[in-house]
Amino acid sequence: MIKKATRTARRHETGAETMPDSESLAPRRRRAPGGKTHEEARVERHEAIWLDGRVPNGFWDQPKHRRLYLRWLGQRLGLHGRQDWYRITTDDFKRNAGGGLLHHWHDSAISAVEDTYRDYDWKEWLFKMAPRRFWQDRKNHRVFMQWFGQRLGLREPSDWYHVTNQDFRDNGGGAFLLHYDSTVSAAIMSYLPEYDWKEWMFDKTPKGFWDQRKNRRRYMRWLGTELGFQTREDWYAVTTDDFKSNYGNQLLKRYGGSPVAALQDCFPRHTWHEWKFARVPAGFWTDLDNCKRYIRWLAKKLRIRNLQDWQRVRRRDLLANYGGGLLALYHSHWELLAKCVPGLEREAAQQDAAGSP
């Protein structure tokens, strides 16, 4: 989670959203003669005529009366600075004789605050709830993301990879993120569409991302570049740790933790020889068909053309050609060859009787 800028952030009293830093959203006070500052004058009880019942017609039409009420309401609610107004709700108005006044702003507490205190740079997302239809305007998405990036100290596009859902929630962006199905990467990629994003480098990949083969192939091509692989043969050196240390752990789980299965799925046109990997898939050698595949491959490797050529094969030949794991399942290499090479049964029996060289 990004902590650089949010570490000093304060939460609303309700715990719904994190309040901005006191430094960045300090209340703007009026300047007094001599350069000193002071808070707005306290509203006395006799000035709060709305507490005595219905106000005179046209009373709320005057800006000075609306501002007077907001000053009084702030006092009543214990709001000491502009940033404290982010806690305001329509119920606060209604419970304090301000329901009629609120109609002036179409029942929007946020509009009331923004209209009354126009000298302040309000961030609508820091209120308990952003104005209705606020997030439907894409321009507001960009304004929020620009502010959000500055608040978290993000300078390069790649810095955004470390942003999490919690970072959005802690900075008033929880509702914003709903417009992107709560997917951090989707919100960021929409904000900076020109950057060559790698979805697997985010804290979470988009839902269903790995279900698409084109995405799996994109990752594998990228991983190959990261590992310096230039040919298909280079892939035989890949390990599970290579995936885990390069954002591929979730992808590898899809293949039961097998890099071999991942390669076979993503590059199906290439003929893969499982025995050339550091580890063969679990249970691979217990399948006789796989053993026969290996023996046919070995025959081409050793240029074996007939049964007499097989008689010259030694155990060390299998060990030198990725067959060590297979040999571990048999008493001798002749026992293995007898099962996989037609016509070698008698020769294998004779060699075993004499003692395999």
XYZ file of C-alpha atoms in Angstrom, residues 6-204:
199
model
C -1.219 8.896 3.446
C 0.819 8.193 6.575
C -0.204 11.545 8.079
C -3.741 11.515 6.743
C -6.601 11.802 9.207
C -9.926 10.012 8.998
C -13.371 11.566 9.240
C -14.886 11.197 12.671
C -17.240 8.619 11.198
C -14.318 6.648 9.776
C -15.836 6.754 6.286
C -12.984 8.505 4.474
C -9.517 9.810 5.330
C -9.237 13.542 5.833
C -6.513 15.465 4.019
C -3.375 16.663 5.740
C -3.931 19.675 7.947
C -1.084 21.356 6.078
C -2.585 20.841 2.619
C -6.138 21.781 3.605
C -5.578 24.315 6.366
C -8.512 26.716 6.928
C -8.231 30.024 5.162
C -8.680 32.809 7.654
C -9.481 36.432 7.060
C -6.616 38.865 7.151
C -6.772 41.455 9.906
C -4.902 44.797 9.855
C -1.228 44.287 10.439
C -1.185 40.912 8.708
C -2.716 38.971 11.616
C -5.407 36.368 11.061
C -8.551 35.595 13.007
C -11.515 33.224 12.798
C -14.912 34.471 11.664
C -16.815 36.358 14.309
C -19.073 34.289 16.532
C -22.785 34.367 15.714
C -24.818 35.392 18.785
C -28.148 33.821 19.725
C -30.203 36.918 18.864
C -28.806 36.798 15.303
C -29.998 33.221 14.766
C -33.598 34.166 14.042
C -34.192 30.807 12.309
C -34.359 29.295 15.786
C -37.488 31.319 16.547
C -39.561 29.790 13.764
C -40.274 30.733 10.174
C -37.899 33.338 8.764
C -39.263 36.377 6.860
C -40.003 35.953 3.161
C -36.896 36.392 1.045
C -34.600 36.086 4.051
C -32.600 33.219 2.578
C -32.307 34.957 -0.794
C -29.633 37.216 0.654
C -26.106 35.755 0.592
C -25.207 37.451 3.879
C -28.012 35.577 5.653
C -27.013 32.254 4.164
C -23.418 32.842 5.210
C -24.566 33.844 8.675
C -26.398 30.545 9.036
C -23.381 28.546 7.839
C -21.163 30.335 10.367
C -23.661 29.543 13.116
C -24.014 25.929 12.002
C -20.252 25.513 12.001
C -20.111 26.823 15.554
C -22.921 24.541 16.641
C -21.264 21.456 15.114
C -17.805 22.319 16.409
C -16.268 22.890 12.971
C -13.133 24.957 13.470
C -11.539 24.985 10.024
C -12.580 24.650 6.413
C -11.451 21.012 6.312
C -13.897 20.204 9.115
C -16.758 20.969 6.737
C -16.019 17.760 4.857
C -17.999 16.029 7.618
C -21.202 17.944 6.900
C -24.420 16.158 5.847
C -27.919 17.230 4.837
C -29.173 15.868 8.163
C -26.996 18.415 9.954
C -28.958 21.158 8.221
C -32.348 19.556 8.851
C -31.669 18.931 12.530
C -30.610 22.541 13.005
C -33.444 24.556 11.457
C -31.758 24.672 8.065
C -33.999 22.381 6.032
C -35.728 25.287 4.303
C -32.433 26.997 3.548
C -31.055 23.798 2.032
C -33.722 23.969 -0.697
C -31.792 26.961 -2.028
C -29.036 24.492 -3.007
C -31.359 21.735 -4.220
C -30.953 19.888 -0.899
C -27.190 19.571 -1.356
C -25.099 20.222 1.736
C -21.972 20.186 -0.414
C -23.321 22.895 -2.711
C -24.211 24.961 0.344
C -20.666 24.779 1.674
C -18.995 25.381 -1.695
C -21.259 28.311 -2.521
C -20.808 29.932 0.876
C -17.052 29.501 1.109
C -15.922 30.067 -2.450
C -12.450 31.122 -1.323
C -11.566 27.503 -0.579
C -10.354 24.849 -3.048
C -12.899 22.143 -2.247
C -12.310 18.506 -3.161
C -15.788 17.039 -3.599
C -14.599 13.466 -3.061
C -13.483 14.255 0.495
C -17.051 14.846 1.646
C -18.835 11.859 3.138
C -20.524 11.431 -0.205
C -19.613 13.180 -3.458
C -22.357 15.244 -5.149
C -24.974 13.327 -7.096
C -23.780 12.435 -10.608
C -20.334 13.890 -9.785
C -18.486 10.735 -10.881
C -20.532 10.451 -14.061
C -18.526 13.340 -15.469
C -15.236 11.963 -16.823
C -13.581 15.340 -16.301
C -13.958 14.806 -12.568
C -12.225 11.436 -12.896
C -9.152 13.135 -14.272
C -9.218 15.930 -11.683
C -9.368 13.362 -8.904
C -6.585 11.209 -10.346
C -4.295 14.204 -10.766
C -4.865 15.203 -7.139
C -4.592 11.586 -5.997
C -1.270 11.068 -7.754
C 0.171 14.247 -6.247
C -1.097 13.284 -2.795
C 0.616 9.889 -2.976
C 3.800 11.375 -4.405
C 3.594 9.462 -7.695
C 5.986 10.959 -10.223
C 6.371 8.295 -12.898
C 3.645 6.160 -14.530
C 5.339 3.053 -13.142
C 4.771 4.380 -9.599
C 1.062 3.691 -10.080
C 1.681 -0.078 -10.025
C 1.948 0.105 -6.239
C -1.426 1.783 -5.679
C -4.055 -0.400 -3.990
C -7.820 -0.361 -3.448
C -7.165 0.751 0.131
C -5.245 3.799 -1.116
C -8.330 4.869 -3.064
C -10.623 4.302 -0.086
C -8.292 6.186 2.258
C -8.330 9.220 -0.033
C -12.002 9.604 -0.879
C -11.885 7.494 -4.038
C -13.921 4.486 -2.961
C -17.049 5.578 -4.839
C -14.935 6.698 -7.790
C -13.428 3.237 -8.102
C -16.902 1.692 -8.415
C -17.052 3.184 -11.914
C -14.227 0.782 -12.795
C -15.720 -2.286 -11.103
C -13.408 -1.639 -8.134
C -10.460 -2.493 -10.384
C -7.440 -0.317 -9.653
C -5.654 -1.166 -12.897
C -8.691 -0.207 -14.995
C -8.922 3.222 -13.344
C -5.206 3.887 -13.772
C -5.026 2.653 -17.344
C -7.975 4.880 -18.240
C -6.191 7.856 -16.686
C -2.884 7.197 -18.501
C -3.892 5.296 -21.651
C -0.688 6.040 -23.568
C 1.550 4.101 -21.173
C 2.455 0.497 -21.993
C 0.850 -1.096 -18.960
C 1.597 -4.619 -17.731
C -1.522 -5.670 -15.817
C 0.329 -8.413 -13.932
C 2.517 -5.804 -12.226
C -0.427 -4.313 -10.318
C -1.291 -5.525 -6.841
C -4.183 -7.458 -8.426
